GROMACS .gro file of C-alpha atoms in nm:
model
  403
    1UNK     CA    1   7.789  -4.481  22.643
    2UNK     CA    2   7.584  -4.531  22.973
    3UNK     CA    3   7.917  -4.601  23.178
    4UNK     CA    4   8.108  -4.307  23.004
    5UNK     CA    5   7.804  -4.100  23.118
    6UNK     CA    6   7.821  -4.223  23.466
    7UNK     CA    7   8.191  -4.185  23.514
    8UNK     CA    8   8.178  -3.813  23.357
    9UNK     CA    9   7.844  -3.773  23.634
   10UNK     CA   10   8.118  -3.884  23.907
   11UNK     CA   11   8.346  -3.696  23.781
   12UNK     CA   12   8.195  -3.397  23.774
   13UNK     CA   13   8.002  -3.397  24.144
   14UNK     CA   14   8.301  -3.498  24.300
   15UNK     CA   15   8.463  -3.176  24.119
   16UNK     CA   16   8.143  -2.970  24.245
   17UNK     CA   17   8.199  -3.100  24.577
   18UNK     CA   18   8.558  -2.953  24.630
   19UNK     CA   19   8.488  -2.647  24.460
   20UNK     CA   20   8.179  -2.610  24.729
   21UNK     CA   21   8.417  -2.683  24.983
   22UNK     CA   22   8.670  -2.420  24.873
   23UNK     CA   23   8.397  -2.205  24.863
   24UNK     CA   24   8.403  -2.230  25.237
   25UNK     CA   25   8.094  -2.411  25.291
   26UNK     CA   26   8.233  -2.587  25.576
   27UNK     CA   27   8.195  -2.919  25.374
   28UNK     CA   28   7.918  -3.067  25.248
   29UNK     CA   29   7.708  -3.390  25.343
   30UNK     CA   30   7.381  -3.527  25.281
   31UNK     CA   31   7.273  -3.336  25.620
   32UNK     CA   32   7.383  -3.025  25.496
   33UNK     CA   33   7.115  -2.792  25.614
   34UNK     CA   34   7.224  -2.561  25.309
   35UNK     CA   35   7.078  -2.803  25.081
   36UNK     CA   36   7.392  -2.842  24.877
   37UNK     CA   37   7.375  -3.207  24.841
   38UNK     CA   38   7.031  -3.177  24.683
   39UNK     CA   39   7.229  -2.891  24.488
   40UNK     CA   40   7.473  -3.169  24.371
   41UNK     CA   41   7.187  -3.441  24.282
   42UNK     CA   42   7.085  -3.152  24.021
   43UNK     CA   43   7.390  -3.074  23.835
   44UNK     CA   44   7.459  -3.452  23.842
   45UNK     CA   45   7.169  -3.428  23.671
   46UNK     CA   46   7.174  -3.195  23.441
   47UNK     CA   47   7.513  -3.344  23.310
   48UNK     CA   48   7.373  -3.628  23.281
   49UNK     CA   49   7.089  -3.536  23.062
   50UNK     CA   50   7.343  -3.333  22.852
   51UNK     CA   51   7.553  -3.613  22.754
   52UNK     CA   52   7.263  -3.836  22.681
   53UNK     CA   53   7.065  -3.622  22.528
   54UNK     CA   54   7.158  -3.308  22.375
   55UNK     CA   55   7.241  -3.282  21.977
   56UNK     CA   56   7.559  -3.381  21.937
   57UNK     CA   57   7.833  -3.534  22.205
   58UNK     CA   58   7.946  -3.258  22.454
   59UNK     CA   59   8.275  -3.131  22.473
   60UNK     CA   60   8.287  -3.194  22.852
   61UNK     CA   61   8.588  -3.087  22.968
   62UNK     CA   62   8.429  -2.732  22.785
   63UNK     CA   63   8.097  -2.774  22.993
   64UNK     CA   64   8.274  -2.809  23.334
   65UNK     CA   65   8.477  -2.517  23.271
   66UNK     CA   66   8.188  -2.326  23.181
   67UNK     CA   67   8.026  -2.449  23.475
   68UNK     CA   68   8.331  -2.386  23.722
   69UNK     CA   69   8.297  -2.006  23.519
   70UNK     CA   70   7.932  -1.938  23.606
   71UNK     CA   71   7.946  -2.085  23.952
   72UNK     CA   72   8.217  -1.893  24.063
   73UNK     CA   73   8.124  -1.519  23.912
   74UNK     CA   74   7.775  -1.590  23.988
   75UNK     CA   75   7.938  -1.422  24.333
   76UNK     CA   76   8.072  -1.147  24.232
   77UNK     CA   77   8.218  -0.944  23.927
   78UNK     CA   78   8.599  -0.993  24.157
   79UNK     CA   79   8.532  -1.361  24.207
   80UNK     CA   80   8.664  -1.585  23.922
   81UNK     CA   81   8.749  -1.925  23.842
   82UNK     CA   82   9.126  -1.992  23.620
   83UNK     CA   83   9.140  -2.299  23.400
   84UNK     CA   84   9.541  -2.364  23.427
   85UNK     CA   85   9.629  -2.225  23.091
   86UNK     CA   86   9.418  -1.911  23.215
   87UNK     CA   87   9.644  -1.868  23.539
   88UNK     CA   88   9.944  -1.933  23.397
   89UNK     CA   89   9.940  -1.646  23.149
   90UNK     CA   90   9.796  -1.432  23.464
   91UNK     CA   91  10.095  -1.505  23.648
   92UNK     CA   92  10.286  -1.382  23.403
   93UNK     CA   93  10.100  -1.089  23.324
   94UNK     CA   94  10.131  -1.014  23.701
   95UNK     CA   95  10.490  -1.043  23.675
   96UNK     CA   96  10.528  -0.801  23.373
   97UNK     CA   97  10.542  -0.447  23.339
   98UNK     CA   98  10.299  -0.364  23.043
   99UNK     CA   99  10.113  -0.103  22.887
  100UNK     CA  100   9.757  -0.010  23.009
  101UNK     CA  101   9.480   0.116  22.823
  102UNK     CA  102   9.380   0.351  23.130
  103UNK     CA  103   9.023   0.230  23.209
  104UNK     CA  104   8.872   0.098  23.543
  105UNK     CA  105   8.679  -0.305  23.428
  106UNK     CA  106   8.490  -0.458  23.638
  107UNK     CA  107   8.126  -0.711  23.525
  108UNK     CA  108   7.812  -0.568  23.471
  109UNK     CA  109   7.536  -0.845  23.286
  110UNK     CA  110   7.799  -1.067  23.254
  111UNK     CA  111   8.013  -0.824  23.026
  112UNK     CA  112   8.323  -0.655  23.032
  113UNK     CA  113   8.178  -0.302  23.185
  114UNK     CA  114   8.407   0.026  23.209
  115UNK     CA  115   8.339   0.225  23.494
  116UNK     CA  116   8.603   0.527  23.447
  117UNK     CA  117   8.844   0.662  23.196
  118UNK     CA  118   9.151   0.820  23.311
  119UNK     CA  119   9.214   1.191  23.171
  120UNK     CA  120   9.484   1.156  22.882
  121UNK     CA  121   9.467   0.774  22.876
  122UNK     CA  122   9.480   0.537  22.556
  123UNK     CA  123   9.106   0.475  22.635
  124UNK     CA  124   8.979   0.840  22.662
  125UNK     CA  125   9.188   0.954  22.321
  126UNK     CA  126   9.028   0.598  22.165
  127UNK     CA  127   8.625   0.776  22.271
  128UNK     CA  128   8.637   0.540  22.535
  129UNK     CA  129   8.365   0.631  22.816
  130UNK     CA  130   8.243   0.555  23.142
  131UNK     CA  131   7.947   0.281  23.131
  132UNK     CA  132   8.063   0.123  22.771
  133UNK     CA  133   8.031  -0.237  22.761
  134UNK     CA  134   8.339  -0.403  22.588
  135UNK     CA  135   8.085  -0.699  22.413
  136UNK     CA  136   8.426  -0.840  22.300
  137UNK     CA  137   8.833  -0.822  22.261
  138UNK     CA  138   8.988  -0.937  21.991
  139UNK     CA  139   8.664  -1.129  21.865
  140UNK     CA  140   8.659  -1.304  22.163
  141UNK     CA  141   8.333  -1.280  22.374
  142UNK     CA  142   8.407  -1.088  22.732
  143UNK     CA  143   8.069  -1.285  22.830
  144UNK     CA  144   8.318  -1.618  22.854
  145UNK     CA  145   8.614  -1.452  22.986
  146UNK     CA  146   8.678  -1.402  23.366
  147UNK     CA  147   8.747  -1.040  23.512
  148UNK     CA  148   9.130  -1.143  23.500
  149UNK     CA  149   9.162  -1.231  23.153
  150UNK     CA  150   8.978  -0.921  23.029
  151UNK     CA  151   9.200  -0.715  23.236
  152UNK     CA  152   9.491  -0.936  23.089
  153UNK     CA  153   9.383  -0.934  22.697
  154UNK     CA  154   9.371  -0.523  22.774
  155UNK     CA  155   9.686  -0.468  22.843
  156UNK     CA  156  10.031  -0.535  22.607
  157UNK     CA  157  10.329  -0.400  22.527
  158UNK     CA  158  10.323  -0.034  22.513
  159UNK     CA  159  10.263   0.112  22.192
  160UNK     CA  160  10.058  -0.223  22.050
  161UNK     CA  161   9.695  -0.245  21.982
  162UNK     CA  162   9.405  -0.405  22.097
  163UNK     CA  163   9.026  -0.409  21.900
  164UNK     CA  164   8.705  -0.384  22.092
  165UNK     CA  165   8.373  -0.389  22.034
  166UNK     CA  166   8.167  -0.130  22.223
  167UNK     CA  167   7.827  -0.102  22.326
  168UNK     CA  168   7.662   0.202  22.456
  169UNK     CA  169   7.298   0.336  22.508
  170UNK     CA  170   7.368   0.578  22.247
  171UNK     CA  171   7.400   0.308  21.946
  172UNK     CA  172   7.233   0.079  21.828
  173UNK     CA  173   7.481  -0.121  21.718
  174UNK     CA  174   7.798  -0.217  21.883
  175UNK     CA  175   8.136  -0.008  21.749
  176UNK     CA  176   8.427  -0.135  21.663
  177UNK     CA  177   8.756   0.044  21.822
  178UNK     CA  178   9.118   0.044  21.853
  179UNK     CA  179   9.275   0.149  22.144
  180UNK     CA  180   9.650   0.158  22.172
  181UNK     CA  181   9.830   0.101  22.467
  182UNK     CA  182  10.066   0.268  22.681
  183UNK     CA  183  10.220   0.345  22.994
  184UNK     CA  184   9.965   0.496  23.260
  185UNK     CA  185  10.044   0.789  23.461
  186UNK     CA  186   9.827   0.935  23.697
  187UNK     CA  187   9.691   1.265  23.701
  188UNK     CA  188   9.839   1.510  23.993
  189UNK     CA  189   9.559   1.643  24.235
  190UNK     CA  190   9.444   1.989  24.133
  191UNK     CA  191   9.262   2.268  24.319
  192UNK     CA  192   9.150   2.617  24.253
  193UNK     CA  193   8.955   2.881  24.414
  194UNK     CA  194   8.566   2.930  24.297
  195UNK     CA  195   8.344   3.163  24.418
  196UNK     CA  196   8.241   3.297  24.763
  197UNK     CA  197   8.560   3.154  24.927
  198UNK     CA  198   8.498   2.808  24.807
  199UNK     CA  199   8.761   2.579  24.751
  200UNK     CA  200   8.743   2.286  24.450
  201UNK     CA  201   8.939   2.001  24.481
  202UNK     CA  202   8.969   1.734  24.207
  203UNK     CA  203   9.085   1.375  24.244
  204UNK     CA  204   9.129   1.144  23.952
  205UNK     CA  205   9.243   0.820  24.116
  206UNK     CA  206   9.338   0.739  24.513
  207UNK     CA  207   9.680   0.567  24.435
  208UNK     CA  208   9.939   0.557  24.689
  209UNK     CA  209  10.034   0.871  24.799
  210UNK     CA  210   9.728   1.072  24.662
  211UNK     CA  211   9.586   1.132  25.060
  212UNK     CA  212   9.877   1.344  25.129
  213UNK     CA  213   9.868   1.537  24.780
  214UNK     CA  214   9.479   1.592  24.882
  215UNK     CA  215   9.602   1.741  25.232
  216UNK     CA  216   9.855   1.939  25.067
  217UNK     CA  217   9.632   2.090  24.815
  218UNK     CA  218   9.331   2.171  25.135
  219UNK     CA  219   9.596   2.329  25.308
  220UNK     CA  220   9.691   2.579  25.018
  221UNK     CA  221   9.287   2.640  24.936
  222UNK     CA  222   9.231   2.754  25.351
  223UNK     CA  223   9.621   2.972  25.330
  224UNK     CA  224   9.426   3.133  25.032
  225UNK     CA  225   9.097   3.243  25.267
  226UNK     CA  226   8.854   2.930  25.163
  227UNK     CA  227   8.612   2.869  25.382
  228UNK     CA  228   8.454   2.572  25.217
  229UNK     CA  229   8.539   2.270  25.023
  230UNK     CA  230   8.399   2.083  24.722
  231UNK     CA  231   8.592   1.756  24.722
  232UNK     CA  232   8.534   1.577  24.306
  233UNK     CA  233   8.538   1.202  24.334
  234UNK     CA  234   8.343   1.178  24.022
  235UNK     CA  235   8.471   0.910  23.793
  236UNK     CA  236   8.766   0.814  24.082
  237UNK     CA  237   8.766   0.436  24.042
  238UNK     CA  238   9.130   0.319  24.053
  239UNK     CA  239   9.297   0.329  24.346
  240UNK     CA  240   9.399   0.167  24.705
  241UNK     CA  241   9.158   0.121  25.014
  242UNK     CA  242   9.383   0.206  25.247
  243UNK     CA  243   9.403   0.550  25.048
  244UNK     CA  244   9.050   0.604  25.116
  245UNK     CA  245   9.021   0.568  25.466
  246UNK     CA  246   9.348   0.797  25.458
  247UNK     CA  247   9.140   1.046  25.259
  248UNK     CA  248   8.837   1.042  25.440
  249UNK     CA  249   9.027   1.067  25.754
  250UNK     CA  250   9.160   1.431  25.676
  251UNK     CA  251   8.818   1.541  25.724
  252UNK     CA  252   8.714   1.291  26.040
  253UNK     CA  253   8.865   1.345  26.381
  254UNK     CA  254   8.646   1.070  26.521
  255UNK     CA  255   8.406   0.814  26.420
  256UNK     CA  256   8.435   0.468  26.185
  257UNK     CA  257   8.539   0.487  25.837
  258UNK     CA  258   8.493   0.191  25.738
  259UNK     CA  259   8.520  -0.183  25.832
  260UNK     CA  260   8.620  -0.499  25.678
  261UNK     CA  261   8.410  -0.854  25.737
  262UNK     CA  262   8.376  -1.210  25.578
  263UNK     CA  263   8.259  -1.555  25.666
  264UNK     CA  264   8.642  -1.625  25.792
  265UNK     CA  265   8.782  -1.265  25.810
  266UNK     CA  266   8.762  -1.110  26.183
  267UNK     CA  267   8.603  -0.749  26.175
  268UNK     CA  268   8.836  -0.507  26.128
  269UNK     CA  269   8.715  -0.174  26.194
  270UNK     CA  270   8.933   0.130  26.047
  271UNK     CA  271   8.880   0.430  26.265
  272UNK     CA  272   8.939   0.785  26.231
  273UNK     CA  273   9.273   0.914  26.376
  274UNK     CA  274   9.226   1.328  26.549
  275UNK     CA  275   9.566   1.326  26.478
  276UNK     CA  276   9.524   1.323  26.065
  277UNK     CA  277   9.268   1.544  26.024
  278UNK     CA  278   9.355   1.855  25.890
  279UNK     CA  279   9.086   2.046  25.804
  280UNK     CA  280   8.711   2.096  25.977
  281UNK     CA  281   8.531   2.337  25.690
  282UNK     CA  282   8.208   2.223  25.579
  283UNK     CA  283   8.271   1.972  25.259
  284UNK     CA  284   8.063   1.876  25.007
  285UNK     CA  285   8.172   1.545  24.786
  286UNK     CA  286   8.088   1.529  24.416
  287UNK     CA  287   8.012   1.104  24.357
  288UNK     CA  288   7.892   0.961  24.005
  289UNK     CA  289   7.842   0.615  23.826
  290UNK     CA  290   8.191   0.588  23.805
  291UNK     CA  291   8.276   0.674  24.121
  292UNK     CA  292   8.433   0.321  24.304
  293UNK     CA  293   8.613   0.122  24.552
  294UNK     CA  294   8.849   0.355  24.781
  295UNK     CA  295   8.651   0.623  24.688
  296UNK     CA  296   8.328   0.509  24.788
  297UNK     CA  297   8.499   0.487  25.095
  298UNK     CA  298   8.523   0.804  25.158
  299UNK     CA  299   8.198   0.932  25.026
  300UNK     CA  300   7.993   0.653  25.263
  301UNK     CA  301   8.246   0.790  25.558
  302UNK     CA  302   8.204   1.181  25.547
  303UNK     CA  303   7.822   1.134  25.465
  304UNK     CA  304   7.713   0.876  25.785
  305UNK     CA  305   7.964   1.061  25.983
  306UNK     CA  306   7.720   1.385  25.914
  307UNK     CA  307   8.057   1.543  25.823
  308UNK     CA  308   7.899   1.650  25.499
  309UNK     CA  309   7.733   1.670  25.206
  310UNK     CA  310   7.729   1.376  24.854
  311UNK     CA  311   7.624   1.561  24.580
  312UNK     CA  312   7.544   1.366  24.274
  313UNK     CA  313   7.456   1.010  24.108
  314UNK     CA  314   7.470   0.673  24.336
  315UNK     CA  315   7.791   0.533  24.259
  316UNK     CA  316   7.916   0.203  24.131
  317UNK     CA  317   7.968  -0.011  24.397
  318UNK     CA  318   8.298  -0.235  24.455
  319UNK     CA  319   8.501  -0.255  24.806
  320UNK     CA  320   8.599  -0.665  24.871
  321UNK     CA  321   8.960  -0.835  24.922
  322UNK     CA  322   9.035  -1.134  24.680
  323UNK     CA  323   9.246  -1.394  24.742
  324UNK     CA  324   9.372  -1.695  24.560
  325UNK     CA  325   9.333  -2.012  24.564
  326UNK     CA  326   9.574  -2.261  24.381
  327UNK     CA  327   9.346  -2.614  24.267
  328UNK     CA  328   9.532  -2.942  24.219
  329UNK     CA  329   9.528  -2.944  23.846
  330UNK     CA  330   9.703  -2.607  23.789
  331UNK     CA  331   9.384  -2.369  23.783
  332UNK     CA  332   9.310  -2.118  24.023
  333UNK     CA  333   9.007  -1.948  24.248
  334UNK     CA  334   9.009  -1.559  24.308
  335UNK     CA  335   8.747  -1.551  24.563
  336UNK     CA  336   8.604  -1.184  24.763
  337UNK     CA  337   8.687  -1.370  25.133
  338UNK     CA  338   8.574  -1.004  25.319
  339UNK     CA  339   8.382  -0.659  25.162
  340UNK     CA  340   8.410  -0.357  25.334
  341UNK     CA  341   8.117  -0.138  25.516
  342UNK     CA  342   8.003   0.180  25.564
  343UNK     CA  343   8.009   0.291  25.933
  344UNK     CA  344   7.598   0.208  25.955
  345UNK     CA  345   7.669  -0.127  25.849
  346UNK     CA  346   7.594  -0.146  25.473
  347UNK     CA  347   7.802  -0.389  25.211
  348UNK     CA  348   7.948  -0.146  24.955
  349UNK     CA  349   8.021  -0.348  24.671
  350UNK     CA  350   7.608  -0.416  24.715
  351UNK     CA  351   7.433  -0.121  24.789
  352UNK     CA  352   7.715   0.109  24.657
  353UNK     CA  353   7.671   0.482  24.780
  354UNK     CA  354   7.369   0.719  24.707
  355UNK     CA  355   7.391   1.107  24.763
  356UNK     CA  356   7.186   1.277  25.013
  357UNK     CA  357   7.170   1.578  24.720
  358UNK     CA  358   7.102   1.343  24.393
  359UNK     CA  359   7.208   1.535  24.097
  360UNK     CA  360   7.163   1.327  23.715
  361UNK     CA  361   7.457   1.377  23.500
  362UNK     CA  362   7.388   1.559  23.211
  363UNK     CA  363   7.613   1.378  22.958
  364UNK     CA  364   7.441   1.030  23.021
  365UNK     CA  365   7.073   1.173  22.826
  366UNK     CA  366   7.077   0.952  22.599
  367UNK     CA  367   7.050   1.027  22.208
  368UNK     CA  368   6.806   0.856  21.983
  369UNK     CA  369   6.893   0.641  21.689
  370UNK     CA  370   6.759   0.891  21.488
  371UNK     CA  371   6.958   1.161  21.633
  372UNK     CA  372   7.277   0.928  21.560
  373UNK     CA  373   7.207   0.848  21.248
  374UNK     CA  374   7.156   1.173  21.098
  375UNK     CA  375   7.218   1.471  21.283
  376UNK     CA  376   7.042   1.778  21.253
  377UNK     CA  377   7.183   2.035  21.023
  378UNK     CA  378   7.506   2.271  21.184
  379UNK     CA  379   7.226   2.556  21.161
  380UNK     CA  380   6.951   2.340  21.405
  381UNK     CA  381   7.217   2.173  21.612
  382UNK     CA  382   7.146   2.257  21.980
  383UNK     CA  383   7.471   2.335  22.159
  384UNK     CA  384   7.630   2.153  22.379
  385UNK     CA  385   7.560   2.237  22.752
  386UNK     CA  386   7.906   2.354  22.920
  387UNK     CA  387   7.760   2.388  23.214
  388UNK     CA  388   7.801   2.175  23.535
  389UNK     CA  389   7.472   2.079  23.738
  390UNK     CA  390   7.624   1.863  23.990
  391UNK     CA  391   7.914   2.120  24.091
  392UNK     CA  392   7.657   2.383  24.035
  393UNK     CA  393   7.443   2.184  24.341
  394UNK     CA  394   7.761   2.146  24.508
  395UNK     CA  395   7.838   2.497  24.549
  396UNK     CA  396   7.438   2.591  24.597
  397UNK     CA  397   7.467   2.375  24.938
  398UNK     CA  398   7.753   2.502  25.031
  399UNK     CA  399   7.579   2.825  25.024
  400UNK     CA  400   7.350   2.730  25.258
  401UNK     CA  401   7.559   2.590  25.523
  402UNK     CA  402   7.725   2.826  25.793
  403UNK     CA  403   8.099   2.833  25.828
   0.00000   0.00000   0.00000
């Protein structure tokens, strides 16, 4: 028993020690001044005190991969370690076209967290919302399952189902729910005219293309006599950095957008092009809780830039570049090797964006138990506010800027 601990001990810090070294430590010694060969002393010993002493004999190959698990997304929510059964069905769900359940996932305490819904999606006609915490798929725990494989066990053949249990602030217990999947399409751009010659813009998602459809649309709302923009980013989480910097760029005509940065990945600095602006009215930007990645872009670019106004709820926070990393046994490492900045220098996927004009969302007051459980009488019911205090702000600064 005492050798079969010792080998398993070996086993398992010479595993630790590649992983560190993938990790780009610059590979580690017993001078390491980063202290990760004391680092490796402890989980030798932890493992060792597992297999010698906890209830029942360990499942070990089970430990490590829980171990290899926690190290890696202990990171960040993109960062993931792929047992080789794990990676080979993400290869193939990489390779397939499938149907989507039309929700931005990303990790929030270690759970499957949903940070938007797409209009007209599976998830929205399922009750789907923003800030639900899938607590499981299928029965099986998101807690153990990497951001890949939840974003994997989501999706299917179009027309199938999948079963999840929810979690929100407004329950007290978690829900069960079926959403079935489908194709996603993405909603067009839309504008219209609101009042005193103010132009809305709304943007759902900043896919390819949807930086163009956004200069099309300004172009319309100025040939109709507005003077000023609102720009809606709220709940715009899917999407393509590049399409952000695009985006923001139609209002900047000079300054940094943003830049890109890791341990190994040069700065790259993404700069705003007089060229591709195409409009110079005062802006404000409507940002929420589900407001992420390319589109925190732009709100951190026209707010730093003093181009305009962020009107709303600090937003989610995600902007970093995986890449992959094939192990010797089959598995895999997605690893965040660079995050991208605001122009003032701040990591977005960690400090995420916060308004200048903070505005709470009305629909996130949350309801008591009591108030779920039986609700008040159709005579006593309080009606449902209509009315929207974040564009409302929006349109109130506007106001008070000049032309």
């Amino acid at each position: 028993m005492k050798i079969k601990a010792a080998v398993l001990v070996s086993s398992f810090a010479v595993l630790l020690f590649v992983v560190a070294g993938s990790l780009g430590f610059g590979g580690v010694h017993a001078s390491s001044k980063d202290g990760s060969y004391r680092q490796m002393q402890v989980y030798s010993e932890v493992l060792s005190r597992v297999q010698s002493e906890y209830v029942e004999d360990p499942n070990i190959p089970k430990v490590t991969d829980g171990a290899l698990h926690g190290l890696v997304e202990s990171l960040d929510a993109n960062s993931s370690y792929l047992t080789p059964e794990a990676y080979k069905a993400y290869k193939a769900h990489k390779s397939e076209a499938r149907g989507e359940i039309g929700a931005t996932i990303s990790k929030r305490f270690g759970y499957a967290a949903v940070v938007s819904v797409l209009p007209g999606s599976p998830a929205e006609k399922a009750g789907i919302e923003a800030t639900d915490i899938f607590e499981s798929i299928e029965g099986r725990s998101t807690r153990d399952m990497s951001l890949p494989e939840i974003r994997s066990a989501l999706s299917g053949a179009p027309g199938s189902n999948v079963n999840v249990s929810v979690v929100r602030a407004r329950r007290a217990e978690p829900q069960k729910m079926t959403i079935t999947r489908n194709l996603i399409t993405i909603p067009p751009v839309t504008d219209r005219m609101l009042e005193d010659g103010i132009g809305y813009v709304k943007v759902d998602a900043l896919t390819k293309g949807k930086a163009q459809e956004i200069a099309g649309k300004i172009k319309t709302l100025e040939k109709s006599g507005a003077k000023k923009l609102v720009l809606d980013l709220r709940n715009t989480s899917e999407g393509e950095e590049s399409e952000g910097v695009a985006t923001a760029n139609l209002f900047l005509n000079h300054g940094t957008i943003t830049y890109l940065q890791g341990q190994k990945f040069p700065r790259e600095a993404f700069n705003a092009d007089p060229a591709k602006a195409v409009t110079s009215l005062p802006v404000a930007l409507l940002v929420n809780k589900g407001t992420a990645g390319a589109a925190e872009i732009v709100a951190a670019a026209i707010l730093e830039n003093a181009r305009g106004d962020v009107v709303g709820e600090k937003t989610f926070g995600e902007g970093s570049v995986p890449k992959i990393f094939d192990l010797r046994d089959g598995g895999a490492l997605i690893l965040s090797v660079a995050k991208y900045y605001s122009p003032s220098g701040k990591a977005i996927q960690e400090t995420a964006v916060t308004p200048n004009v903070l505005v709470a969302d009305e629909t996130d007051t949350v309801i008591s138990e009591d108030e779920e459980r039986e609700p008040a009488p159709e005579s006593e019911a309080k009606p449902k506010s209509t009315q929207d205090d974040q564009l409302h702000k929006a349109i109130e600064v506007l106001k008070s800027r000049s032309s």
